[in-house]
PDB file of C-alpha atoms in Angstrom:
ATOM      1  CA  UNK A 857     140.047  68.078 104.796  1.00 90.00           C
ATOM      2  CA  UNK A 858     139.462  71.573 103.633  1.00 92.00           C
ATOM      3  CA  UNK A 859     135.847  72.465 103.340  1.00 96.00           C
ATOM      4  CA  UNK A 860     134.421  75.087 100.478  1.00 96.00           C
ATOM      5  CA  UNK A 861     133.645  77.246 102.801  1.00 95.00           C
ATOM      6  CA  UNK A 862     137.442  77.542 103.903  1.00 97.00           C
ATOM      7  CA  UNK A 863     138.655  78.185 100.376  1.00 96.00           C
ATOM      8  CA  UNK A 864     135.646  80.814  99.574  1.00 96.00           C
ATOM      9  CA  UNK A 865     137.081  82.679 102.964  1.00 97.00           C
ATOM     10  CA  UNK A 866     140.561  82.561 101.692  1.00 96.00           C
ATOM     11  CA  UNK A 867     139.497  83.619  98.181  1.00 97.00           C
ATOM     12  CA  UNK A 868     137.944  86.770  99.818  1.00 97.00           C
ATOM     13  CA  UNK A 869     141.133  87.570 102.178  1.00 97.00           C
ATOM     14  CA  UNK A 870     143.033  87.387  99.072  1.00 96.00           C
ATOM     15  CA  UNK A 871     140.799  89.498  96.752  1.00 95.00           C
ATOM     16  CA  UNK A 872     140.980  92.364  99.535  1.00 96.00           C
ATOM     17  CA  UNK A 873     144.854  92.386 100.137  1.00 97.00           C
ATOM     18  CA  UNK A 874     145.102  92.387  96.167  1.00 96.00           C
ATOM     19  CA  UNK A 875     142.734  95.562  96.165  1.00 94.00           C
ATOM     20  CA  UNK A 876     144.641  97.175  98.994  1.00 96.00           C
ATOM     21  CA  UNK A 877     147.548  96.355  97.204  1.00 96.00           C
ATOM     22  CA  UNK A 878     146.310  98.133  93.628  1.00 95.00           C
ATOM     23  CA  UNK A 879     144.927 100.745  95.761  1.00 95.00           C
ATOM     24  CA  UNK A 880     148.308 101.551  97.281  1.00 96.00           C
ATOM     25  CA  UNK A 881     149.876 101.088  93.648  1.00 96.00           C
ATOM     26  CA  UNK A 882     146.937 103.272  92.123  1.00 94.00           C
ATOM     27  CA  UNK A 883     147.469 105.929  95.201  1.00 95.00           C
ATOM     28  CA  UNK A 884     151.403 106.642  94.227  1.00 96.00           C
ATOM     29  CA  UNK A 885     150.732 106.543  90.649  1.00 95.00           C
ATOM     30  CA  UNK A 886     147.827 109.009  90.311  1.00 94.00           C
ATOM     31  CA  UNK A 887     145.192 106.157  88.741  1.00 95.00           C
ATOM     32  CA  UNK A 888     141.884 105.968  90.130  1.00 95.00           C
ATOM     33  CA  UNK A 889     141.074 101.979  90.401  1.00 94.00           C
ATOM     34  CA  UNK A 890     138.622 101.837  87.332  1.00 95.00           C
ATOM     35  CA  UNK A 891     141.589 103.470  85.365  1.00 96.00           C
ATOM     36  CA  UNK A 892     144.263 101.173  86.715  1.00 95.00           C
ATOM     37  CA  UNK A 893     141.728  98.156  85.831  1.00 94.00           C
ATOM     38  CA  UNK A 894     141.136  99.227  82.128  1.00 96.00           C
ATOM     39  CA  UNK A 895     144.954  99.562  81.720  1.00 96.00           C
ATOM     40  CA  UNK A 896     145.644  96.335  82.553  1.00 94.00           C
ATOM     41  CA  UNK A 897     143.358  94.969  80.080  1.00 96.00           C
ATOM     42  CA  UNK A 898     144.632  97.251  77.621  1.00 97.00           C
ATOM     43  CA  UNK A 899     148.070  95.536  77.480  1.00 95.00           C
ATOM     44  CA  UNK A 900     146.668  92.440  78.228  1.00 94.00           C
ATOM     45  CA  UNK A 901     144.441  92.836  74.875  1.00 96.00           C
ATOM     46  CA  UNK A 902     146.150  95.662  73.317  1.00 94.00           C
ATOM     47  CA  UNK A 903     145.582  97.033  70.208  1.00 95.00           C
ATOM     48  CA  UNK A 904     141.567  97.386  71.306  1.00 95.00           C
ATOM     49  CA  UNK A 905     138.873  99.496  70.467  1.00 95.00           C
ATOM     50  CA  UNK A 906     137.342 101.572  72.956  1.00 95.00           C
ATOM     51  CA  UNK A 907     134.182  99.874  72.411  1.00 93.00           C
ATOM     52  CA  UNK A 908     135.402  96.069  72.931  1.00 94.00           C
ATOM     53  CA  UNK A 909     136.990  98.034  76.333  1.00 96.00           C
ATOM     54  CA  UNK A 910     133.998  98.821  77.277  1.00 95.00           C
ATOM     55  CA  UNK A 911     132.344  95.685  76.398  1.00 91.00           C
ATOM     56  CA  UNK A 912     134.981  94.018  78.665  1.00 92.00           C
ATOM     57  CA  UNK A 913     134.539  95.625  81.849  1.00 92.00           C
ATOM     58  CA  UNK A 914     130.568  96.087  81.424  1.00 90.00           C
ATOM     59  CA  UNK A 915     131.238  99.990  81.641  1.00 93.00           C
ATOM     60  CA  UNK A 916     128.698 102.812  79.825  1.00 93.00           C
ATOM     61  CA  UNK A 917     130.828 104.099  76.691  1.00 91.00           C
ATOM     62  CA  UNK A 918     130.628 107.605  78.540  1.00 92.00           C
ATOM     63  CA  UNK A 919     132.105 105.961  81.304  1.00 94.00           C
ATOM     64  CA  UNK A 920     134.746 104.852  79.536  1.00 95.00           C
ATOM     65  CA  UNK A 921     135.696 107.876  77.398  1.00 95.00           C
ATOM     66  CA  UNK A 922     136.345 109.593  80.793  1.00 96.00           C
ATOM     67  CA  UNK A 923     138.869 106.621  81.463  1.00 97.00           C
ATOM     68  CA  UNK A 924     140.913 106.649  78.114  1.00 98.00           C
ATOM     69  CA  UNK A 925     140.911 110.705  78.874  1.00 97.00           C
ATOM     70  CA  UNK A 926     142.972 110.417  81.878  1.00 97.00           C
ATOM     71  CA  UNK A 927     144.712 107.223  80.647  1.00 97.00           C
ATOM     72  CA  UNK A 928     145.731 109.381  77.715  1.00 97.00           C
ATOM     73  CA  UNK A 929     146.820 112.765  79.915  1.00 96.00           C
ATOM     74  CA  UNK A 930     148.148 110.427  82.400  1.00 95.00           C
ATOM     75  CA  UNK A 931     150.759 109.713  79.368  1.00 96.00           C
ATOM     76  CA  UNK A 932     149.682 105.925  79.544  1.00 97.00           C
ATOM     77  CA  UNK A 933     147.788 105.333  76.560  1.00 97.00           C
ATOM     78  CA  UNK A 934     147.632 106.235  72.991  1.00 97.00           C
ATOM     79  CA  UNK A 935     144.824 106.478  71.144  1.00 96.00           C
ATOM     80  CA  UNK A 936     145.745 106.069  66.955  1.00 94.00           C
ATOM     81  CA  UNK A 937     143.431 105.245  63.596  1.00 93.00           C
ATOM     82  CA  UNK A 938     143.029 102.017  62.990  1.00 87.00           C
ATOM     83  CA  UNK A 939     144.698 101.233  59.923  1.00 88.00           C
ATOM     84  CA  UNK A 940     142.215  99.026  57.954  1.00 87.00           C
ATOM     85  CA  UNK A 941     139.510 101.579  58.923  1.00 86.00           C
ATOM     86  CA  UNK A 942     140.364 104.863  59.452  1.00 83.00           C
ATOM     87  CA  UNK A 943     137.147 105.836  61.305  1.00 87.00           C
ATOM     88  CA  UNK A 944     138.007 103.465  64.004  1.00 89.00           C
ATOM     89  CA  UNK A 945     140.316 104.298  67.003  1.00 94.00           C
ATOM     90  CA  UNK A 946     142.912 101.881  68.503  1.00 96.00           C
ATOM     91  CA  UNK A 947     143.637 101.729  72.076  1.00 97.00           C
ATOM     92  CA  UNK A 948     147.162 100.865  72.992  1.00 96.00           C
ATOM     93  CA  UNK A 949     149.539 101.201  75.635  1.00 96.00           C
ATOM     94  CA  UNK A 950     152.557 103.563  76.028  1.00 96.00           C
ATOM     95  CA  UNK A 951     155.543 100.930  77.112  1.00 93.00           C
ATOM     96  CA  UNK A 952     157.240 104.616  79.036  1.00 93.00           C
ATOM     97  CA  UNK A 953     155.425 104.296  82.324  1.00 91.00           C
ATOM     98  CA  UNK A 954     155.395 100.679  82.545  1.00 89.00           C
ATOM     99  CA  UNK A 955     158.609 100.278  84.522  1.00 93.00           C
ATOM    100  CA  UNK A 956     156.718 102.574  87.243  1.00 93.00           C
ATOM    101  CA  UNK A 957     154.039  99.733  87.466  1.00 93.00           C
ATOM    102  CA  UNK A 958     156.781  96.566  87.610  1.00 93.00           C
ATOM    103  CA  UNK A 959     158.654  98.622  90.254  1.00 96.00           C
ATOM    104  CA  UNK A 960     155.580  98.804  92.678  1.00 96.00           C
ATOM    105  CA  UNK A 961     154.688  95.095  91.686  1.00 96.00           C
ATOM    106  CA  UNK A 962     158.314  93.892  92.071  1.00 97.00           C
ATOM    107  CA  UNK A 963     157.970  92.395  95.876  1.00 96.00           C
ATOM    108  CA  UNK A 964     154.290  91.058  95.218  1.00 97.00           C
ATOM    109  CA  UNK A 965     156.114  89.523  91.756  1.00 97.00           C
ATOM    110  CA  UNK A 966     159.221  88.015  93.630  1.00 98.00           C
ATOM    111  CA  UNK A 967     156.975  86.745  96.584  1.00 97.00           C
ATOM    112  CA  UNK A 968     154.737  85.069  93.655  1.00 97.00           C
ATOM    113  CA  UNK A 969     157.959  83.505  91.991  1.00 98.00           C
ATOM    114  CA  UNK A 970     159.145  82.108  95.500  1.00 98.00           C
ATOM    115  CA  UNK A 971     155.692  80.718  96.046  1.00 98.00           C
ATOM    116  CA  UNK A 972     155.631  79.167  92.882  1.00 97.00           C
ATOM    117  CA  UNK A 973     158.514  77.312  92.714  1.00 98.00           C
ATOM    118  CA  UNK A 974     157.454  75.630  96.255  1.00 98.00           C
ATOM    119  CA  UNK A 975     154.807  73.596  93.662  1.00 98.00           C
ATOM    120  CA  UNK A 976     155.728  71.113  90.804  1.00 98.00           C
ATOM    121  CA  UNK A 977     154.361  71.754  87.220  1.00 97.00           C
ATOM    122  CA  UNK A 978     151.827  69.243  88.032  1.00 98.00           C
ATOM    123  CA  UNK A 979     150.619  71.417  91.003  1.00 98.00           C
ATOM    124  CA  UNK A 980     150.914  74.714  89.105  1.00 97.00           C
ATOM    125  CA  UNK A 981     148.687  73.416  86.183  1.00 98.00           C
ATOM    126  CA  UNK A 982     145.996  72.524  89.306  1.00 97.00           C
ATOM    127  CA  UNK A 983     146.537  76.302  90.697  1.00 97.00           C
ATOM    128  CA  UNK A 984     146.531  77.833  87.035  1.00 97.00           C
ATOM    129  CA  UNK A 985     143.537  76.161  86.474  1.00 98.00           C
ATOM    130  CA  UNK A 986     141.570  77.175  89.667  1.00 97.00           C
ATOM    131  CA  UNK A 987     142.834  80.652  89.137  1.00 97.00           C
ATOM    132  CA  UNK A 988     141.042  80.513  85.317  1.00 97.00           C
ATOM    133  CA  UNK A 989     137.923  79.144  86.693  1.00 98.00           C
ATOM    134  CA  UNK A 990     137.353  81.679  89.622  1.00 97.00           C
ATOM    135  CA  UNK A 991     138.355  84.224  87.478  1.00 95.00           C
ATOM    136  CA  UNK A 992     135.602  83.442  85.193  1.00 96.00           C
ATOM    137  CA  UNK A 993     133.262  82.644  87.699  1.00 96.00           C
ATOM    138  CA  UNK A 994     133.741  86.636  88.469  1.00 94.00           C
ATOM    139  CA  UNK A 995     133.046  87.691  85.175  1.00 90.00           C
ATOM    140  CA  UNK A 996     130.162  85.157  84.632  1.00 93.00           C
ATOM    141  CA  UNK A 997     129.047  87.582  87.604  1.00 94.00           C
ATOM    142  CA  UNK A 998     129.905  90.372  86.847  1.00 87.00           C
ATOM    143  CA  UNK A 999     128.210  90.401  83.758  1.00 87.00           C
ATOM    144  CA  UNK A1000     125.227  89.221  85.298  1.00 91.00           C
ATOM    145  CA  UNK A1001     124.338  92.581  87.314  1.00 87.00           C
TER     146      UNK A1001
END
């Protein structure tokens, strides 16, 4: 039987080879973690405001204007008027540079895909559902500091 204790351990091996991992990614693309973070929820959530950015990862709107700055040099964001309100800004992402990011994700992506198909739906739906509720059991937390 596996115990809870077992399953927190292997959660925490896994979130620290997934940072090394982004850090490695972050490290040959020039992207300081908090910026490679705020990307990925840009195209997750993409068009965004700045604000509901910030919002989402619990950073100070200062904080975040330094991101989008670099995002924006970095030639990985845009940031355009919102066209039902002109005195907001849209965040969005610049589709250029992603084939940079699936290149450096491709093995971690094909090792994923192998894994994957080792389970049946049935047991993916179990997984996918874990995955949801540990990743909002982080956030719950997150948002609680």
């Amino acid at each position: 039987m596996v115990s809870v204790p077992s399953i927190q351990d292997a959660l925490r091996a896994l979130t620290a080879q997934v940072s090394l991992l982004n850090q490695q990614v972050g490290g040959r693309l020039d992207l300081r973690p908090v910026d490679r973070d705020c990307l990925y929820l840009i195209s997750r959530h993409a068009p965004m405001t700045p604000s509901a950015l910030a919002k989402l990862t619990g950073l100070h709107p200062a904080t975040m204007t330094g991101v989008l700055d670099r995002l924006e040099k970095g030639g990985w964001i845009a940031r355009e008027r919102d066209p039902h309100d002109r005195r907001a800004v849209l965040i969005r992402p610049l589709p250029d540079r992603v084939p940079e990011i699936v290149s450096l994700y491709a093995g971690m992506t094909r090792a994923l895909d192998e894994i994957c198909a080792g389970y049946s739906p049935e047991e993916r739906a179990l997984l996918l559902d874990f995955i949801a509720k540990v990743t909002d059991a982080a956030t719950t937390a997150k948002d609680s500091l």
